[in-house]
Short mmCIF file of C-alpha atoms in Angstrom, two decimals:
data_model
loop_
_atom_site.label_atom_id
_atom_site.label_comp_id
_atom_site.label_asym_id
_atom_site.label_seq_id
_atom_site.Cartn_x
_atom_site.Cartn_y
_atom_site.Cartn_z
CA UNK A 1 108.16 99.82 -47.58
CA UNK A 2 110.98 97.84 -45.66
CA UNK A 3 108.23 99.09 -42.44
CA UNK A 4 105.48 97.31 -43.91
CA UNK A 5 107.18 93.97 -44.31
CA UNK A 6 108.83 94.05 -41.02
CA UNK A 7 105.00 94.44 -39.65
CA UNK A 8 103.49 91.81 -41.94
CA UNK A 9 106.71 89.20 -40.65
CA UNK A 10 105.85 89.88 -36.80
CA UNK A 11 102.18 89.71 -37.31
CA UNK A 12 103.00 86.20 -39.39
CA UNK A 13 105.23 85.24 -36.71
CA UNK A 14 102.83 85.88 -33.68
CA UNK A 15 100.07 83.21 -35.57
CA UNK A 16 102.62 80.63 -36.54
CA UNK A 17 103.73 80.62 -33.17
CA UNK A 18 99.97 80.39 -31.78
CA UNK A 19 99.59 77.97 -33.81
CA UNK A 20 102.46 75.87 -32.57
CA UNK A 21 101.11 76.05 -29.55
CA UNK A 22 97.48 75.06 -30.03
CA UNK A 23 99.25 71.76 -31.58
CA UNK A 24 101.21 71.42 -29.02
CA UNK A 25 98.54 71.25 -26.32
CA UNK A 26 95.93 69.10 -28.21
CA UNK A 27 99.19 67.01 -29.10
CA UNK A 28 99.47 66.75 -24.94
CA UNK A 29 95.87 66.21 -25.08
CA UNK A 30 95.56 63.35 -26.91
CA UNK A 31 98.89 62.08 -25.10
CA UNK A 32 96.88 61.88 -21.82
CA UNK A 33 93.56 60.92 -22.99
CA UNK A 34 95.22 57.53 -24.92
CA UNK A 35 97.54 57.01 -22.01
CA UNK A 36 94.20 57.20 -19.65
CA UNK A 37 92.13 54.78 -22.20
CA UNK A 38 94.69 52.38 -21.82
CA UNK A 39 95.21 52.42 -17.99
CA UNK A 40 91.36 52.21 -17.81
CA UNK A 41 91.40 49.11 -20.18
CA UNK A 42 94.06 47.49 -18.60
CA UNK A 43 92.36 47.88 -15.29
CA UNK A 44 89.06 46.96 -16.71
CA UNK A 45 90.38 43.16 -18.18
CA UNK A 46 92.80 42.64 -14.81
CA UNK A 47 89.13 43.24 -12.68
CA UNK A 48 87.51 40.92 -15.00
CA UNK A 49 90.31 38.35 -15.10
CA UNK A 50 90.30 38.01 -11.37
CA UNK A 51 85.99 38.08 -11.67
CA UNK A 52 86.34 35.14 -14.26
CA UNK A 53 88.63 33.64 -11.81
CA UNK A 54 86.52 33.30 -8.81
CA UNK A 55 83.61 32.48 -10.85
CA UNK A 56 85.39 29.56 -12.24
CA UNK A 57 86.69 28.61 -8.91
CA UNK A 58 83.35 28.83 -7.37
CA UNK A 59 80.99 26.63 -9.83
CA UNK A 60 84.06 24.25 -11.15
CA UNK A 61 82.61 24.85 -14.33
CA UNK A 62 83.79 25.62 -18.18
CA UNK A 63 83.16 29.00 -18.03
CA UNK A 64 84.67 31.10 -21.18
CA UNK A 65 86.71 34.28 -20.67
CA UNK A 66 84.49 37.57 -20.40
CA UNK A 67 85.71 40.37 -21.48
CA UNK A 68 82.44 43.00 -21.21
CA UNK A 69 80.22 44.05 -18.36
CA UNK A 70 77.55 43.61 -20.37
CA UNK A 71 79.00 39.75 -21.00
CA UNK A 72 78.79 39.12 -17.17
CA UNK A 73 75.43 40.38 -16.63
CA UNK A 74 74.52 37.87 -19.33
CA UNK A 75 76.52 34.69 -17.65
CA UNK A 76 74.92 36.02 -13.98
CA UNK A 77 71.45 35.67 -15.81
CA UNK A 78 71.97 32.71 -17.30
CA UNK A 79 73.13 30.54 -13.85
CA UNK A 80 70.64 32.28 -12.24
CA UNK A 81 67.98 31.24 -15.05
CA UNK A 82 69.71 27.71 -14.56
CA UNK A 83 69.10 27.70 -10.89
CA UNK A 84 65.24 28.26 -10.74
CA UNK A 85 64.74 26.08 -13.56
CA UNK A 86 66.48 23.20 -11.12
CA UNK A 87 64.72 24.24 -8.22
CA UNK A 88 61.41 24.11 -9.77
CA UNK A 89 62.62 20.39 -11.15
CA UNK A 90 63.33 18.92 -8.16
CA UNK A 91 60.87 20.93 -5.65
CA UNK A 92 57.42 19.49 -6.52
CA UNK A 93 58.99 15.31 -6.27
CA UNK A 94 61.00 16.74 -2.61
CA UNK A 95 57.10 18.02 -2.08
CA UNK A 96 55.19 14.84 -3.03
CA UNK A 97 57.51 13.09 -0.84
CA UNK A 98 56.90 15.16 2.01
CA UNK A 99 53.09 15.35 1.95
CA UNK A 100 53.16 11.24 0.68
CA UNK A 101 55.64 10.81 4.18
CA UNK A 102 53.11 12.64 6.33
CA UNK A 103 49.89 11.32 5.20
CA UNK A 104 48.83 8.59 7.55
CA UNK A 105 48.77 4.78 5.92
CA UNK A 106 44.60 3.87 5.73
CA UNK A 107 44.02 0.48 4.87
CA UNK A 108 41.24 -1.26 3.15
CA UNK A 109 38.83 -3.19 5.77
CA UNK A 110 37.73 -6.65 5.02
CA UNK A 111 33.79 -8.15 5.62
CA UNK A 112 33.86 -9.43 8.95
CA UNK A 113 31.61 -11.74 7.72
CA UNK A 114 30.28 -13.22 4.33
CA UNK A 115 26.62 -12.22 3.15
CA UNK A 116 23.90 -9.84 2.50
CA UNK A 117 23.63 -6.56 3.78
CA UNK A 118 20.16 -6.45 5.66
CA UNK A 119 20.38 -2.79 7.05
CA UNK A 120 22.44 -0.28 5.54
CA UNK A 121 24.15 2.68 7.44
CA UNK A 122 21.62 5.64 7.68
CA UNK A 123 24.34 8.12 7.40
CA UNK A 124 22.86 10.11 10.67
CA UNK A 125 18.90 9.79 9.25
CA UNK A 126 16.41 8.38 11.45
CA UNK A 127 14.84 4.53 9.90
CA UNK A 128 11.84 3.10 11.89
CA UNK A 129 13.13 0.07 14.23
CA UNK A 130 12.08 -3.47 13.31
CA UNK A 131 12.32 -3.90 16.98
CA UNK A 132 11.15 -1.11 18.94
CA UNK A 133 9.14 0.77 16.27
CA UNK A 134 10.82 3.52 16.90
CA UNK A 135 12.96 5.87 14.72
CA UNK A 136 16.32 6.03 15.19
CA UNK A 137 19.81 6.22 13.35
CA UNK A 138 21.44 3.18 12.20
CA UNK A 139 25.05 3.47 12.65
CA UNK A 140 26.46 0.64 11.67
CA UNK A 141 25.80 -2.24 9.08
CA UNK A 142 23.29 -5.80 9.48
CA UNK A 143 25.01 -8.26 7.61
CA UNK A 144 22.95 -11.61 7.19
CA UNK A 145 24.68 -14.51 8.73
CA UNK A 146 23.73 -17.54 10.96
CA UNK A 147 24.03 -18.31 14.17
CA UNK A 148 27.30 -19.56 15.11
CA UNK A 149 29.21 -18.00 12.03
CA UNK A 150 32.91 -16.99 13.01
CA UNK A 151 33.22 -13.45 12.81
CA UNK A 152 36.80 -11.97 11.61
CA UNK A 153 38.66 -8.71 12.73
CA UNK A 154 38.32 -6.95 9.58
CA UNK A 155 42.31 -5.51 9.76
CA UNK A 156 44.75 -5.88 11.94
CA UNK A 157 45.18 -3.92 15.60
CA UNK A 158 44.39 -3.94 19.55
CA UNK A 159 41.36 -5.38 21.41
CA UNK A 160 40.23 -2.38 22.50
CA UNK A 161 37.46 -3.32 24.65
CA UNK A 162 35.30 -6.59 24.82
CA UNK A 163 31.66 -5.87 27.01
CA UNK A 164 28.08 -6.81 27.06
CA UNK A 165 26.10 -3.96 25.78
CA UNK A 166 22.82 -3.57 27.04
CA UNK A 167 21.55 -2.71 23.84
CA UNK A 168 24.21 -4.38 21.73
CA UNK A 169 24.35 -7.77 23.47
CA UNK A 170 28.32 -8.68 23.10
CA UNK A 171 30.55 -6.41 21.61
CA UNK A 172 34.17 -6.17 20.11
CA UNK A 173 36.22 -3.21 19.87
CA UNK A 174 39.37 -3.11 18.01
CA UNK A 175 41.78 0.04 17.33
CA UNK A 176 43.66 -0.45 13.81
CA UNK A 177 44.98 3.16 14.29
CA UNK A 178 45.19 6.27 12.32
CA UNK A 179 41.85 7.07 14.33
CA UNK A 180 39.67 3.90 13.03
CA UNK A 181 37.83 2.21 15.06
CA UNK A 182 35.60 -1.12 14.32
CA UNK A 183 33.14 -2.56 16.58
CA UNK A 184 31.17 -6.53 16.17
CA UNK A 185 27.75 -6.65 17.63
CA UNK A 186 25.08 -8.98 18.71
CA UNK A 187 28.03 -11.59 19.18
CA UNK A 188 27.41 -15.00 21.34
CA UNK A 189 29.45 -14.58 24.44
CA UNK A 190 31.79 -17.22 23.40
CA UNK A 191 34.58 -14.93 22.23
CA UNK A 192 38.36 -15.93 21.63
CA UNK A 193 40.35 -12.58 22.10
CA UNK A 194 40.75 -10.68 25.07
CA UNK A 195 41.28 -6.93 25.96
CA UNK A 196 44.72 -5.58 24.60
CA UNK A 197 45.27 -8.31 22.83
CA UNK A 198 46.98 -8.05 19.25
CA UNK A 199 44.62 -9.09 16.18
CA UNK A 200 45.43 -9.46 13.11
CA UNK A 201 43.36 -9.02 9.95
CA UNK A 202 41.02 -11.80 8.96
CA UNK A 203 41.65 -13.62 12.46
CA UNK A 204 39.02 -14.95 14.01
CA UNK A 205 37.49 -12.87 17.27
CA UNK A 206 33.70 -14.25 18.06
CA UNK A 207 30.72 -16.07 16.45
CA UNK A 208 27.55 -14.07 15.49
CA UNK A 209 24.80 -14.77 18.26
CA UNK A 210 21.55 -12.85 19.54
CA UNK A 211 22.17 -10.69 22.44
CA UNK A 212 21.37 -7.74 20.81
CA UNK A 213 17.75 -6.76 22.19
CA UNK A 214 17.52 -3.65 20.46
CA UNK A 215 17.52 -5.86 17.07
CA UNK A 216 15.73 -8.97 18.22
CA UNK A 217 13.15 -8.75 15.27
CA UNK A 218 15.61 -9.04 12.91
CA UNK A 219 17.20 -12.22 11.02
CA UNK A 220 20.44 -13.38 12.22
CA UNK A 221 22.81 -11.00 11.98
CA UNK A 222 26.05 -9.38 12.96
CA UNK A 223 25.73 -5.69 13.64
CA UNK A 224 29.30 -4.13 12.16
CA UNK A 225 30.03 -0.28 12.98
CA UNK A 226 33.30 1.60 11.84
CA UNK A 227 34.50 5.10 13.62
CA UNK A 228 36.89 7.64 12.10
CA UNK A 229 37.95 9.91 14.32
CA UNK A 230 34.86 9.47 16.34
CA UNK A 231 32.95 9.57 13.87
CA UNK A 232 30.54 6.83 12.58
CA UNK A 233 31.29 6.41 8.61
CA UNK A 234 29.28 3.64 6.69
CA UNK A 235 31.89 0.72 6.99
CA UNK A 236 30.80 -0.66 3.35
CA UNK A 237 32.79 2.80 2.56
CA UNK A 238 35.85 1.57 4.09
CA UNK A 239 35.52 -1.95 2.27
#
């Protein structure tokens, strides 16, 4: 009977020792886990603090302290959206300003003489000439006037040529820049400008004559032409 009691005690002692060992291992694991977690948390706080300091130094604004990776991501997204919005708000204005700067200035012309338009611009279509009877294009407008009526420059520019055209008679050509050129035909011989002269808008350049042989059957008038980038255009569309 004593022998059996001793065996039982020995068996209990074994389990007690085993339980103590498991408890010690568990405590050690818990301690290690707790210490590691504390170390990781401390490193994360330190990293986040440094990140906050760098961000505050770069943007120089009041930014709340970030404590998690999630809040850092949210802040980055927020700042990115703000920057994109600012670019979108300012870019159209900058583009419009650049576009306006790139556009050449196109000024409206003034009528070189007061009067009724007798023959309009044909825009490349053939019309029958009252003088020759032939079908031909009419590349300008004929403005009714009296012989000797003064003719003025439709805009400021440079007198590029003064000539006696075999068809259009005495003609003054003015280059206004930006590809715009005006021609004043059927003038008299007493033009008041010279080739190469700078001319102002509204300045007198000559007077209506009857030197255009191709339109001698028409009433007294000024034949007026406008070229834009080398092509004839309707002068009235430029007025």
